């Protein structure tokens, strides 16, 4: 990350912390907003959050690492989440998860070498009756077959290409 990008991230984090620090139970809302805005929760934000909320660094670190949802590094351009909870497992999500790793060429919690896709496990997307469920860039898809998964990935790649053409 360039120095100016790092400064921009630090400023955003500082703004979020300043805005929310006095609300009750501020830690989770702060962490969520940082991740929604920056894409991840930078490790160097944790001491600042701890100071602002009068918590220890260990407490903040404990919360960040407890929830799978929070990332500690910048994700790829597209975030692919495959539900691996029980209801989805019972209708084939583990085969879909293995297919996702093969199709993307990376494991869970990893980003493809070209920086396009980050693959993440999730544990229920609230679509249990429509498994296997997947969320890509915040959009839900249910009853995802291996073929449909490939089509969803291709649609992401097409969006990226369109954006590059327009740039
Ligand atoms: S178990 Fe997959 S959406 Fe609920």
mmCIF file of C-alpha atoms and ligand atoms in Angstrom:
data_model
loop_
_atom_site.group_PDB
_atom_site.id
_atom_site.type_symbol
_atom_site.label_atom_id
_atom_site.label_comp_id
_atom_site.label_asym_id
_atom_site.label_seq_id
_atom_site.Cartn_x
_atom_site.Cartn_y
_atom_site.Cartn_z
ATOM 1 C CA UNK A 1 0.000 0.000 0.000
ATOM 2 C CA UNK A 2 1.311 3.459 -0.869
ATOM 3 C CA UNK A 3 2.008 5.964 1.895
ATOM 4 C CA UNK A 4 -0.903 8.159 0.820
ATOM 5 C CA UNK A 5 -3.281 5.164 0.797
ATOM 6 C CA UNK A 6 -2.098 4.206 4.286
ATOM 7 C CA UNK A 7 -2.692 7.766 5.495
ATOM 8 C CA UNK A 8 -6.179 7.744 3.946
ATOM 9 C CA UNK A 9 -6.987 4.481 5.764
ATOM 10 C CA UNK A 10 -5.720 5.884 9.078
ATOM 11 C CA UNK A 11 -7.837 9.010 8.625
ATOM 12 C CA UNK A 12 -10.967 7.007 7.875
ATOM 13 C CA UNK A 13 -10.404 4.820 10.903
ATOM 14 C CA UNK A 14 -9.846 7.886 13.112
ATOM 15 C CA UNK A 15 -13.079 9.453 11.822
ATOM 16 C CA UNK A 16 -15.104 6.295 12.483
ATOM 17 C CA UNK A 17 -13.678 5.898 15.977
ATOM 18 C CA UNK A 18 -14.335 9.562 16.815
ATOM 19 C CA UNK A 19 -17.924 9.354 15.546
ATOM 20 C CA UNK A 20 -18.887 6.185 17.390
ATOM 21 C CA UNK A 21 -16.705 6.022 20.498
ATOM 22 C CA UNK A 22 -19.376 7.399 22.862
ATOM 23 C CA UNK A 23 -22.200 5.116 21.814
ATOM 24 C CA UNK A 24 -23.060 2.174 24.101
ATOM 25 C CA UNK A 25 -21.379 -1.043 22.967
ATOM 26 C CA UNK A 26 -19.312 0.887 20.445
ATOM 27 C CA UNK A 27 -16.703 -1.776 19.706
ATOM 28 C CA UNK A 28 -18.630 -3.948 17.252
ATOM 29 C CA UNK A 29 -20.237 -1.028 15.370
ATOM 30 C CA UNK A 30 -16.771 0.535 15.010
ATOM 31 C CA UNK A 31 -15.239 -2.691 13.732
ATOM 32 C CA UNK A 32 -18.111 -3.243 11.295
ATOM 33 C CA UNK A 33 -17.923 0.268 9.938
ATOM 34 C CA UNK A 34 -14.165 0.073 9.505
ATOM 35 C CA UNK A 35 -14.453 -3.189 7.602
ATOM 36 C CA UNK A 36 -17.364 -1.905 5.492
ATOM 37 C CA UNK A 37 -15.451 1.260 4.650
ATOM 38 C CA UNK A 38 -11.863 0.076 4.347
ATOM 39 C CA UNK A 39 -12.476 -3.574 3.467
ATOM 40 C CA UNK A 40 -10.678 -4.947 6.519
ATOM 41 C CA UNK A 41 -9.699 -4.028 10.067
ATOM 42 C CA UNK A 42 -6.030 -2.926 9.976
ATOM 43 C CA UNK A 43 -3.936 -4.295 12.825
ATOM 44 C CA UNK A 44 -2.569 -0.831 13.568
ATOM 45 C CA UNK A 45 -6.120 0.423 14.190
ATOM 46 C CA UNK A 46 -6.548 -1.821 17.214
ATOM 47 C CA UNK A 47 -4.480 0.238 19.694
ATOM 48 C CA UNK A 48 -6.333 3.382 18.660
ATOM 49 C CA UNK A 49 -9.704 1.680 19.126
ATOM 50 C CA UNK A 50 -8.604 0.290 22.492
ATOM 51 C CA UNK A 51 -7.486 3.734 23.673
ATOM 52 C CA UNK A 52 -10.702 5.419 22.542
ATOM 53 C CA UNK A 53 -12.925 2.842 24.245
ATOM 54 C CA UNK A 54 -10.767 2.453 27.335
ATOM 55 C CA UNK A 55 -10.217 -1.226 26.630
ATOM 56 C CA UNK A 56 -7.015 -3.239 26.542
ATOM 57 C CA UNK A 57 -5.487 -4.112 23.186
ATOM 58 C CA UNK A 58 -5.961 -7.763 24.089
ATOM 59 C CA UNK A 59 -9.708 -7.226 24.524
ATOM 60 C CA UNK A 60 -10.037 -5.590 21.121
ATOM 61 C CA UNK A 61 -7.805 -8.193 19.501
ATOM 62 C CA UNK A 62 -9.864 -10.943 21.148
ATOM 63 C CA UNK A 63 -13.096 -9.619 19.638
ATOM 64 C CA UNK A 64 -11.602 -9.127 16.178
ATOM 65 C CA UNK A 65 -10.200 -12.649 16.078
ATOM 66 C CA UNK A 66 -13.303 -14.245 17.631
ATOM 67 C CA UNK A 67 -15.531 -13.250 14.714
ATOM 68 C CA UNK A 68 -14.649 -14.893 11.376
ATOM 69 C CA UNK A 69 -16.311 -11.951 9.704
ATOM 70 C CA UNK A 70 -13.440 -9.554 10.356
ATOM 71 C CA UNK A 71 -10.470 -9.581 7.980
ATOM 72 C CA UNK A 72 -7.002 -8.350 8.878
ATOM 73 C CA UNK A 73 -5.864 -7.635 5.334
ATOM 74 C CA UNK A 74 -7.223 -6.025 2.216
ATOM 75 C CA UNK A 75 -9.473 -8.421 0.283
ATOM 76 C CA UNK A 76 -9.453 -8.998 -3.460
ATOM 77 C CA UNK A 77 -11.651 -6.978 -5.774
ATOM 78 C CA UNK A 78 -14.445 -9.541 -5.363
ATOM 79 C CA UNK A 79 -15.269 -11.339 -2.111
ATOM 80 C CA UNK A 80 -16.718 -14.826 -2.555
ATOM 81 C CA UNK A 81 -18.302 -16.311 0.561
ATOM 82 C CA UNK A 82 -19.455 -19.923 0.615
ATOM 83 C CA UNK A 83 -21.748 -21.030 3.425
ATOM 84 C CA UNK A 84 -20.266 -24.011 5.237
ATOM 85 C CA UNK A 85 -22.834 -24.311 8.014
ATOM 86 C CA UNK A 86 -24.890 -27.444 8.604
ATOM 87 C CA UNK A 87 -27.992 -26.882 6.493
ATOM 88 C CA UNK A 88 -25.910 -26.001 3.464
ATOM 89 C CA UNK A 89 -23.545 -28.901 4.145
ATOM 90 C CA UNK A 90 -26.501 -31.275 4.013
ATOM 91 C CA UNK A 91 -27.216 -30.189 0.438
ATOM 92 C CA UNK A 92 -23.694 -30.223 -0.926
ATOM 93 C CA UNK A 93 -21.863 -27.113 0.201
ATOM 94 C CA UNK A 94 -18.652 -29.025 0.939
ATOM 95 C CA UNK A 95 -18.451 -30.163 -2.694
ATOM 96 C CA UNK A 96 -19.158 -26.588 -3.688
ATOM 97 C CA UNK A 97 -16.437 -25.350 -1.315
ATOM 98 C CA UNK A 98 -13.906 -27.755 -2.851
ATOM 99 C CA UNK A 99 -15.017 -26.654 -6.315
ATOM 100 C CA UNK A 100 -14.619 -22.996 -5.326
ATOM 101 C CA UNK A 101 -11.022 -23.631 -4.229
ATOM 102 C CA UNK A 102 -10.250 -25.402 -7.506
ATOM 103 C CA UNK A 103 -12.003 -22.811 -9.663
ATOM 104 C CA UNK A 104 -10.257 -19.899 -7.975
ATOM 105 C CA UNK A 105 -6.923 -21.598 -7.400
ATOM 106 C CA UNK A 106 -6.793 -20.472 -3.787
ATOM 107 C CA UNK A 107 -7.900 -21.732 -0.420
ATOM 108 C CA UNK A 108 -10.340 -20.253 2.064
ATOM 109 C CA UNK A 109 -9.067 -17.080 3.741
ATOM 110 C CA UNK A 110 -6.862 -16.505 0.688
ATOM 111 C CA UNK A 111 -6.853 -14.153 -2.279
ATOM 112 C CA UNK A 112 -6.079 -15.160 -5.848
ATOM 113 C CA UNK A 113 -2.629 -14.202 -7.115
ATOM 114 C CA UNK A 114 -4.110 -11.549 -9.423
ATOM 115 C CA UNK A 115 -5.921 -9.904 -6.510
ATOM 116 C CA UNK A 116 -9.337 -10.478 -8.098
ATOM 117 C CA UNK A 117 -11.032 -12.849 -5.647
ATOM 118 C CA UNK A 118 -10.927 -13.515 -1.932
ATOM 119 C CA UNK A 119 -12.535 -16.777 -0.821
ATOM 120 C CA UNK A 120 -14.123 -16.875 2.627
ATOM 121 C CA UNK A 121 -16.208 -19.368 4.583
ATOM 122 C CA UNK A 122 -19.361 -18.135 6.259
ATOM 123 C CA UNK A 123 -21.535 -19.933 8.755
ATOM 124 C CA UNK A 124 -25.110 -19.268 7.695
ATOM 125 C CA UNK A 125 -26.344 -16.594 5.356
ATOM 126 C CA UNK A 126 -29.957 -16.921 6.476
ATOM 127 C CA UNK A 127 -30.788 -18.890 3.304
ATOM 128 C CA UNK A 128 -30.870 -22.342 4.889
ATOM 129 C CA UNK A 129 -33.875 -23.498 2.846
ATOM 130 C CA UNK A 130 -32.083 -22.525 -0.369
ATOM 131 C CA UNK A 131 -28.668 -24.068 0.101
ATOM 132 C CA UNK A 132 -25.988 -24.309 -0.912
ATOM 133 C CA UNK A 133 -25.830 -20.567 -0.409
ATOM 134 C CA UNK A 134 -23.175 -18.185 -1.584
ATOM 135 C CA UNK A 135 -22.652 -14.460 -1.245
ATOM 136 C CA UNK A 136 -20.530 -12.618 -3.769
ATOM 137 C CA UNK A 137 -19.793 -8.941 -3.203
ATOM 138 C CA UNK A 138 -22.769 -8.751 -0.857
ATOM 139 C CA UNK A 139 -25.224 -10.395 -3.276
ATOM 140 C CA UNK A 140 -26.850 -13.629 -2.159
ATOM 141 C CA UNK A 141 -27.339 -16.647 -4.370
ATOM 142 C CA UNK A 142 -29.153 -19.829 -3.358
ATOM 143 C CA UNK A 143 -29.207 -23.411 -4.671
ATOM 144 C CA UNK A 144 -25.811 -22.834 -6.200
ATOM 145 C CA UNK A 145 -24.659 -25.717 -8.367
ATOM 146 C CA UNK A 146 -21.060 -26.029 -9.508
ATOM 147 C CA UNK A 147 -22.080 -24.712 -12.945
ATOM 148 C CA UNK A 148 -23.935 -21.767 -11.440
ATOM 149 C CA UNK A 149 -20.946 -20.969 -9.264
ATOM 150 C CA UNK A 150 -18.762 -20.798 -12.374
ATOM 151 C CA UNK A 151 -21.316 -18.515 -14.044
ATOM 152 C CA UNK A 152 -21.353 -16.210 -11.002
ATOM 153 C CA UNK A 153 -17.544 -15.998 -11.090
ATOM 154 C CA UNK A 154 -17.602 -15.261 -14.804
ATOM 155 C CA UNK A 155 -20.128 -12.481 -14.214
ATOM 156 C CA UNK A 156 -17.701 -10.931 -11.704
ATOM 157 C CA UNK A 157 -14.825 -11.184 -14.159
ATOM 158 C CA UNK A 158 -17.021 -9.535 -16.840
ATOM 159 C CA UNK A 159 -17.822 -6.664 -14.454
ATOM 160 C CA UNK A 160 -14.104 -6.176 -13.825
ATOM 161 C CA UNK A 161 -13.423 -6.137 -17.581
ATOM 162 C CA UNK A 162 -16.210 -3.595 -18.153
ATOM 163 C CA UNK A 163 -14.770 -1.354 -15.449
ATOM 164 C CA UNK A 164 -11.312 -1.582 -16.995
ATOM 165 C CA UNK A 165 -12.676 -0.703 -20.437
ATOM 166 C CA UNK A 166 -14.515 2.328 -19.013
ATOM 167 C CA UNK A 167 -11.482 3.522 -17.023
HETATM 168 S S1 LIG B 1 -26.767 -22.918 6.690
HETATM 169 FE FE1 LIG B 1 -26.211 -21.987 4.811
HETATM 170 S S2 LIG B 1 -27.531 -20.309 4.703
HETATM 171 FE FE2 LIG B 1 -27.987 -21.161 6.634
#
